[in-house]
Amino acid sequence: EVQLLESGGGLVQPGGSLRLSCAASGFTFSNYAMTWVRQAPGRGLECVSAISDSGGSAYYADSVKGRFTISRDNSKNTLYLQMNSLRAEDTALYYCAKGARRSCSGASCYAFDYWGQETLVTVSS
Amino acid sequence: EIVLTQSPGTLSLSPGERATLSCRASQSVSSSLAWYQQKPGQAPRLLIYGASSRATGIPDRFSGSGSGTDFTLTISRLEPEDFAVYYCQQYGSLWTFGQGTKVEIK
């Protein structure tokens, strides 16, 4: 059974940092791309970052580019999201999700076939 | 960026009725379209990928159709557990999500 368990969320002041983690099990982690998707309160879904199976390529939404860094440790079956210079508009539930493929092929990417249960990030003074 | 527009915003139906949800893309995404279901307090769940392929464990009352710019999710007979918010997502050019359609009990 695929399981994705997020951690690391919390309350942080504007300009602060947090690191989210996602522990994966139930599949061969190193064979699949992984993503972070967020959902602001009462809002829709936004893919903020994605990383290929090997970690060799990464994607960032314009809203987080230069502030967030995605990484993975395939030896630990864990995905990370380092979030710096946090803003109020980053307040959201953050989900990690498994990609259905190893990586994008050009701009043609993949659906997200399994999702974790979320971690809440609140940016407020 | 490809914009996805879902309609209607809210669909009020009774259990046993048929639900038809629409998703229109601002440019062609071929068949690179997925549908997700999200219930309150839960993570989204993949229902359909490749516009028409059901994900693992998804009941056959859920079906997807379309290609290019116009897509449809059909729930043939609504069960009580189907009342939820549904999102479409294109992955033909990176990713974008639609704004969601809420299927509520009439």
mmCIF file of C-alpha atoms in Angstrom:
data_model
loop_
_atom_site.group_PDB
_atom_site.id
_atom_site.type_symbol
_atom_site.label_atom_id
_atom_site.label_comp_id
_atom_site.label_asym_id
_atom_site.label_seq_id
_atom_site.Cartn_x
_atom_site.Cartn_y
_atom_site.Cartn_z
ATOM 1 C CA GLU A 1 0.000 0.000 0.000
ATOM 2 C CA VAL A 2 1.382 3.395 -1.013
ATOM 3 C CA GLN A 3 1.765 5.737 1.933
ATOM 4 C CA LEU A 4 2.988 9.334 1.967
ATOM 5 C CA LEU A 5 3.423 11.001 5.334
ATOM 6 C CA GLU A 6 4.123 14.733 5.447
ATOM 7 C CA SER A 7 5.637 16.577 8.373
ATOM 8 C CA GLY A 8 7.304 19.874 9.180
ATOM 9 C CA GLY A 9 4.446 22.304 8.888
ATOM 10 C CA GLY A 10 3.695 24.924 11.486
ATOM 11 C CA LEU A 11 3.378 28.602 12.293
ATOM 12 C CA VAL A 12 6.167 30.856 11.058
ATOM 13 C CA GLN A 13 6.611 34.610 10.825
ATOM 14 C CA PRO A 14 6.826 36.374 7.468
ATOM 15 C CA GLY A 15 10.366 36.087 6.151
ATOM 16 C CA GLY A 16 10.960 32.882 8.067
ATOM 17 C CA SER A 17 11.802 29.372 6.885
ATOM 18 C CA LEU A 18 10.390 25.869 7.170
ATOM 19 C CA ARG A 19 11.394 22.489 5.787
ATOM 20 C CA LEU A 20 8.681 20.036 4.888
ATOM 21 C CA SER A 21 9.354 16.317 4.667
ATOM 22 C CA CYS A 22 7.406 13.506 3.047
ATOM 23 C CA ALA A 23 8.234 9.927 3.997
ATOM 24 C CA ALA A 24 7.209 7.458 1.313
ATOM 25 C CA SER A 25 6.559 3.732 1.484
ATOM 26 C CA GLY A 26 4.806 1.003 -0.451
ATOM 27 C CA PHE A 27 6.484 1.657 -3.812
ATOM 28 C CA THR A 28 9.963 1.982 -5.312
ATOM 29 C CA PHE A 29 10.523 5.637 -4.444
ATOM 30 C CA SER A 30 13.541 6.088 -6.714
ATOM 31 C CA ASN A 31 11.496 5.137 -9.788
ATOM 32 C CA TYR A 32 9.000 7.988 -9.635
ATOM 33 C CA ALA A 33 8.816 11.747 -9.784
ATOM 34 C CA MET A 34 7.419 13.495 -6.748
ATOM 35 C CA THR A 35 5.588 16.771 -6.266
ATOM 36 C CA TRP A 36 4.388 19.290 -3.720
ATOM 37 C CA VAL A 37 0.883 20.680 -4.185
ATOM 38 C CA ARG A 38 -0.670 23.332 -1.994
ATOM 39 C CA GLN A 39 -4.188 24.474 -1.260
ATOM 40 C CA ALA A 40 -4.819 27.834 0.354
ATOM 41 C CA PRO A 41 -7.811 27.983 2.736
ATOM 42 C CA GLY A 42 -11.014 27.612 0.738
ATOM 43 C CA ARG A 43 -9.114 27.694 -2.547
ATOM 44 C CA GLY A 44 -8.090 25.357 -5.333
ATOM 45 C CA LEU A 45 -4.955 23.346 -5.991
ATOM 46 C CA GLU A 46 -1.539 24.608 -7.107
ATOM 47 C CA CYS A 47 1.483 22.486 -7.995
ATOM 48 C CA VAL A 48 4.331 24.447 -6.444
ATOM 49 C CA SER A 49 7.247 22.131 -7.154
ATOM 50 C CA ALA A 50 8.162 18.798 -8.697
ATOM 51 C CA ILE A 51 11.310 16.695 -8.949
ATOM 52 C CA SER A 52 12.292 13.851 -11.255
ATOM 53 C CA ASP A 53 13.054 10.335 -10.051
ATOM 54 C CA SER A 54 16.798 10.911 -9.841
ATOM 55 C CA GLY A 55 16.524 14.468 -8.557
ATOM 56 C CA GLY A 56 18.234 15.712 -11.703
ATOM 57 C CA SER A 57 15.471 18.036 -12.770
ATOM 58 C CA ALA A 58 13.089 20.226 -10.822
ATOM 59 C CA TYR A 59 10.146 22.512 -11.503
ATOM 60 C CA TYR A 60 8.960 25.505 -9.536
ATOM 61 C CA ALA A 61 5.828 27.588 -9.895
ATOM 62 C CA ASP A 62 6.568 31.253 -10.521
ATOM 63 C CA SER A 63 4.989 32.065 -7.162
ATOM 64 C CA VAL A 64 7.763 30.223 -5.273
ATOM 65 C CA LYS A 65 10.731 30.365 -7.649
ATOM 66 C CA GLY A 66 13.888 31.536 -5.903
ATOM 67 C CA ARG A 67 12.395 30.953 -2.441
ATOM 68 C CA PHE A 68 11.570 27.216 -2.334
ATOM 69 C CA THR A 69 13.898 24.288 -3.032
ATOM 70 C CA ILE A 70 12.725 20.738 -3.632
ATOM 71 C CA SER A 71 15.015 17.779 -3.006
ATOM 72 C CA ARG A 72 14.858 14.067 -2.366
ATOM 73 C CA ASP A 73 16.917 11.396 -0.650
ATOM 74 C CA ASN A 74 16.281 8.130 -2.453
ATOM 75 C CA SER A 75 18.242 6.201 0.182
ATOM 76 C CA LYS A 76 15.754 7.387 2.801
ATOM 77 C CA ASN A 77 12.619 7.350 0.599
ATOM 78 C CA THR A 78 12.011 10.954 1.597
ATOM 79 C CA LEU A 79 11.017 14.102 -0.273
ATOM 80 C CA TYR A 80 11.750 17.592 1.042
ATOM 81 C CA LEU A 81 10.649 21.152 0.439
ATOM 82 C CA GLN A 82 12.829 23.905 1.868
ATOM 83 C CA MET A 83 10.765 27.081 2.097
ATOM 84 C CA ASN A 84 12.558 30.380 2.682
ATOM 85 C CA SER A 85 11.405 34.010 2.721
ATOM 86 C CA LEU A 86 7.900 32.877 3.532
ATOM 87 C CA ARG A 87 4.990 35.202 2.854
ATOM 88 C CA ALA A 88 1.424 35.352 4.108
ATOM 89 C CA GLU A 89 0.248 34.087 0.732
ATOM 90 C CA ASP A 90 2.195 30.860 1.264
ATOM 91 C CA THR A 91 -0.276 29.921 3.995
ATOM 92 C CA ALA A 92 -1.848 26.677 2.847
ATOM 93 C CA LEU A 93 -2.185 22.963 3.270
ATOM 94 C CA TYR A 94 0.786 21.318 1.588
ATOM 95 C CA TYR A 95 0.440 17.863 0.068
ATOM 96 C CA CYS A 96 3.138 15.644 -1.298
ATOM 97 C CA ALA A 97 2.016 13.563 -4.225
ATOM 98 C CA LYS A 98 3.555 10.757 -6.229
ATOM 99 C CA GLY A 99 3.977 11.253 -9.949
ATOM 100 C CA ALA A 100 2.749 8.534 -12.255
ATOM 101 C CA ARG A 101 6.035 8.618 -14.204
ATOM 102 C CA ARG A 102 9.766 9.098 -13.652
ATOM 103 C CA SER A 103 9.870 12.625 -15.053
ATOM 104 C CA CYS A 104 8.404 15.001 -17.564
ATOM 105 C CA SER A 105 9.271 14.494 -21.212
ATOM 106 C CA GLY A 106 9.825 18.041 -22.323
ATOM 107 C CA ALA A 107 6.778 19.897 -21.028
ATOM 108 C CA SER A 108 4.604 16.770 -21.160
ATOM 109 C CA CYS A 109 4.303 15.593 -17.606
ATOM 110 C CA TYR A 110 2.211 13.208 -15.506
ATOM 111 C CA ALA A 111 -0.785 12.879 -13.238
ATOM 112 C CA PHE A 112 -0.434 12.520 -9.475
ATOM 113 C CA ASP A 113 -1.630 9.053 -8.530
ATOM 114 C CA TYR A 114 -1.199 9.052 -4.752
ATOM 115 C CA TRP A 115 -1.372 11.901 -2.255
ATOM 116 C CA GLY A 116 -0.359 12.320 1.360
ATOM 117 C CA GLN A 117 -2.649 13.692 4.029
ATOM 118 C CA GLU A 118 -1.168 17.219 4.148
ATOM 119 C CA THR A 119 0.728 19.454 6.513
ATOM 120 C CA LEU A 120 -0.430 22.958 7.364
ATOM 121 C CA VAL A 121 1.849 25.943 6.874
ATOM 122 C CA THR A 122 0.709 29.215 8.442
ATOM 123 C CA VAL A 123 2.700 32.381 7.801
ATOM 124 C CA SER A 124 1.670 35.100 10.202
ATOM 125 C CA SER A 125 3.122 37.566 12.658
ATOM 126 C CA GLU B 1 0.199 28.854 -19.039
ATOM 127 C CA ILE B 2 -2.759 26.695 -19.968
ATOM 128 C CA VAL B 3 -5.933 27.775 -18.183
ATOM 129 C CA LEU B 4 -8.599 25.203 -17.310
ATOM 130 C CA THR B 5 -12.182 26.368 -16.850
ATOM 131 C CA GLN B 6 -14.598 24.010 -15.117
ATOM 132 C CA SER B 7 -18.366 24.247 -15.326
ATOM 133 C CA PRO B 8 -20.692 24.440 -13.602
ATOM 134 C CA GLY B 9 -19.268 25.788 -10.362
ATOM 135 C CA THR B 10 -21.848 23.861 -8.379
ATOM 136 C CA LEU B 11 -24.045 20.945 -9.414
ATOM 137 C CA SER B 12 -27.050 20.135 -7.220
ATOM 138 C CA LEU B 13 -28.278 16.603 -7.772
ATOM 139 C CA SER B 14 -29.968 13.741 -5.942
ATOM 140 C CA PRO B 15 -28.481 10.299 -5.284
ATOM 141 C CA GLY B 16 -29.058 8.049 -8.267
ATOM 142 C CA GLU B 17 -28.938 10.900 -10.781
ATOM 143 C CA ARG B 18 -26.326 11.346 -13.495
ATOM 144 C CA ALA B 19 -23.651 14.023 -13.082
ATOM 145 C CA THR B 20 -21.892 15.636 -16.030
ATOM 146 C CA LEU B 21 -18.919 17.901 -15.295
ATOM 147 C CA SER B 22 -17.079 19.923 -17.924
ATOM 148 C CA CYS B 23 -13.466 21.086 -18.200
ATOM 149 C CA ARG B 24 -12.264 23.325 -21.025
ATOM 150 C CA ALA B 25 -8.605 24.083 -21.735
ATOM 151 C CA SER B 26 -7.362 27.354 -23.200
ATOM 152 C CA GLN B 27 -5.250 25.368 -25.685
ATOM 153 C CA SER B 28 -4.941 21.741 -26.649
ATOM 154 C CA VAL B 29 -3.581 19.309 -24.067
ATOM 155 C CA SER B 30 -4.195 16.253 -26.259
ATOM 156 C CA SER B 31 -5.308 13.540 -23.795
ATOM 157 C CA SER B 32 -3.116 14.725 -20.919
ATOM 158 C CA LEU B 33 -5.981 15.412 -18.576
ATOM 159 C CA ALA B 34 -6.813 14.004 -15.154
ATOM 160 C CA TRP B 35 -9.765 14.278 -12.791
ATOM 161 C CA TYR B 36 -9.522 14.280 -9.005
ATOM 162 C CA GLN B 37 -12.124 13.997 -6.263
ATOM 163 C CA GLN B 38 -11.684 15.828 -2.967
ATOM 164 C CA LYS B 39 -13.903 15.368 0.074
ATOM 165 C CA PRO B 40 -13.816 17.772 3.045
ATOM 166 C CA GLY B 41 -10.761 17.242 5.204
ATOM 167 C CA GLN B 42 -9.238 14.769 2.775
ATOM 168 C CA ALA B 43 -6.518 14.814 0.146
ATOM 169 C CA PRO B 44 -7.499 14.721 -3.505
ATOM 170 C CA ARG B 45 -7.857 11.265 -5.066
ATOM 171 C CA LEU B 46 -7.020 10.489 -8.678
ATOM 172 C CA LEU B 47 -10.087 9.251 -10.565
ATOM 173 C CA ILE B 48 -9.215 9.515 -14.255
ATOM 174 C CA TYR B 49 -5.977 9.994 -16.178
ATOM 175 C CA GLY B 50 -5.262 10.160 -19.875
ATOM 176 C CA ALA B 51 -8.717 11.767 -20.215
ATOM 177 C CA SER B 52 -10.536 8.421 -20.054
ATOM 178 C CA SER B 53 -8.578 5.793 -18.062
ATOM 179 C CA ARG B 54 -9.842 4.990 -14.603
ATOM 180 C CA ALA B 55 -7.260 4.938 -11.824
ATOM 181 C CA THR B 56 -6.780 1.882 -9.644
ATOM 182 C CA GLY B 57 -9.827 1.032 -7.564
ATOM 183 C CA ILE B 58 -12.139 3.632 -9.110
ATOM 184 C CA PRO B 59 -15.698 2.351 -9.674
ATOM 185 C CA ASP B 60 -16.927 2.091 -13.245
ATOM 186 C CA ARG B 61 -19.714 4.617 -12.624
ATOM 187 C CA PHE B 62 -16.964 7.220 -13.144
ATOM 188 C CA SER B 63 -16.004 7.815 -16.759
ATOM 189 C CA GLY B 64 -14.022 10.443 -18.611
ATOM 190 C CA SER B 65 -14.097 11.555 -22.207
ATOM 191 C CA GLY B 66 -12.724 14.201 -24.537
ATOM 192 C CA SER B 67 -9.475 15.295 -26.088
ATOM 193 C CA GLY B 68 -7.834 18.494 -27.194
ATOM 194 C CA THR B 69 -9.611 21.276 -25.304
ATOM 195 C CA ASP B 70 -12.962 19.846 -24.175
ATOM 196 C CA PHE B 71 -13.323 17.166 -21.518
ATOM 197 C CA THR B 72 -16.146 15.619 -19.527
ATOM 198 C CA LEU B 73 -16.341 13.628 -16.296
ATOM 199 C CA THR B 74 -19.539 11.619 -15.985
ATOM 200 C CA ILE B 75 -20.814 9.904 -12.856
ATOM 201 C CA SER B 76 -23.506 7.575 -14.121
ATOM 202 C CA ARG B 77 -25.484 7.179 -10.888
ATOM 203 C CA LEU B 78 -24.512 9.282 -7.896
ATOM 204 C CA GLU B 79 -23.825 7.418 -4.687
ATOM 205 C CA PRO B 80 -23.897 9.263 -1.324
ATOM 206 C CA GLU B 81 -20.090 9.105 -1.143
ATOM 207 C CA ASP B 82 -19.740 10.885 -4.513
ATOM 208 C CA PHE B 83 -20.814 14.283 -3.208
ATOM 209 C CA ALA B 84 -17.539 16.171 -3.221
ATOM 210 C CA VAL B 85 -15.453 18.695 -5.164
ATOM 211 C CA TYR B 86 -13.987 17.581 -8.482
ATOM 212 C CA TYR B 87 -10.908 19.115 -10.105
ATOM 213 C CA CYS B 88 -9.532 18.646 -13.572
ATOM 214 C CA GLN B 89 -5.787 18.924 -14.170
ATOM 215 C CA GLN B 90 -3.833 19.179 -17.381
ATOM 216 C CA TYR B 91 -0.334 17.739 -17.566
ATOM 217 C CA GLY B 92 0.339 18.217 -21.255
ATOM 218 C CA SER B 93 2.336 21.359 -20.539
ATOM 219 C CA LEU B 94 3.603 21.221 -16.966
ATOM 220 C CA TRP B 95 0.517 21.344 -14.725
ATOM 221 C CA THR B 96 -2.518 23.453 -14.048
ATOM 222 C CA PHE B 97 -5.725 22.695 -12.208
ATOM 223 C CA GLY B 98 -9.235 23.894 -12.838
ATOM 224 C CA GLN B 99 -11.045 25.811 -10.118
ATOM 225 C CA GLY B 100 -13.263 22.875 -9.191
ATOM 226 C CA THR B 101 -16.899 21.802 -9.438
ATOM 227 C CA LYS B 102 -18.790 21.071 -6.255
ATOM 228 C CA VAL B 103 -21.346 18.272 -6.519
ATOM 229 C CA GLU B 104 -23.833 18.800 -3.707
ATOM 230 C CA ILE B 105 -26.946 16.998 -2.546
ATOM 231 C CA LYS B 106 -30.125 18.581 -3.837
#
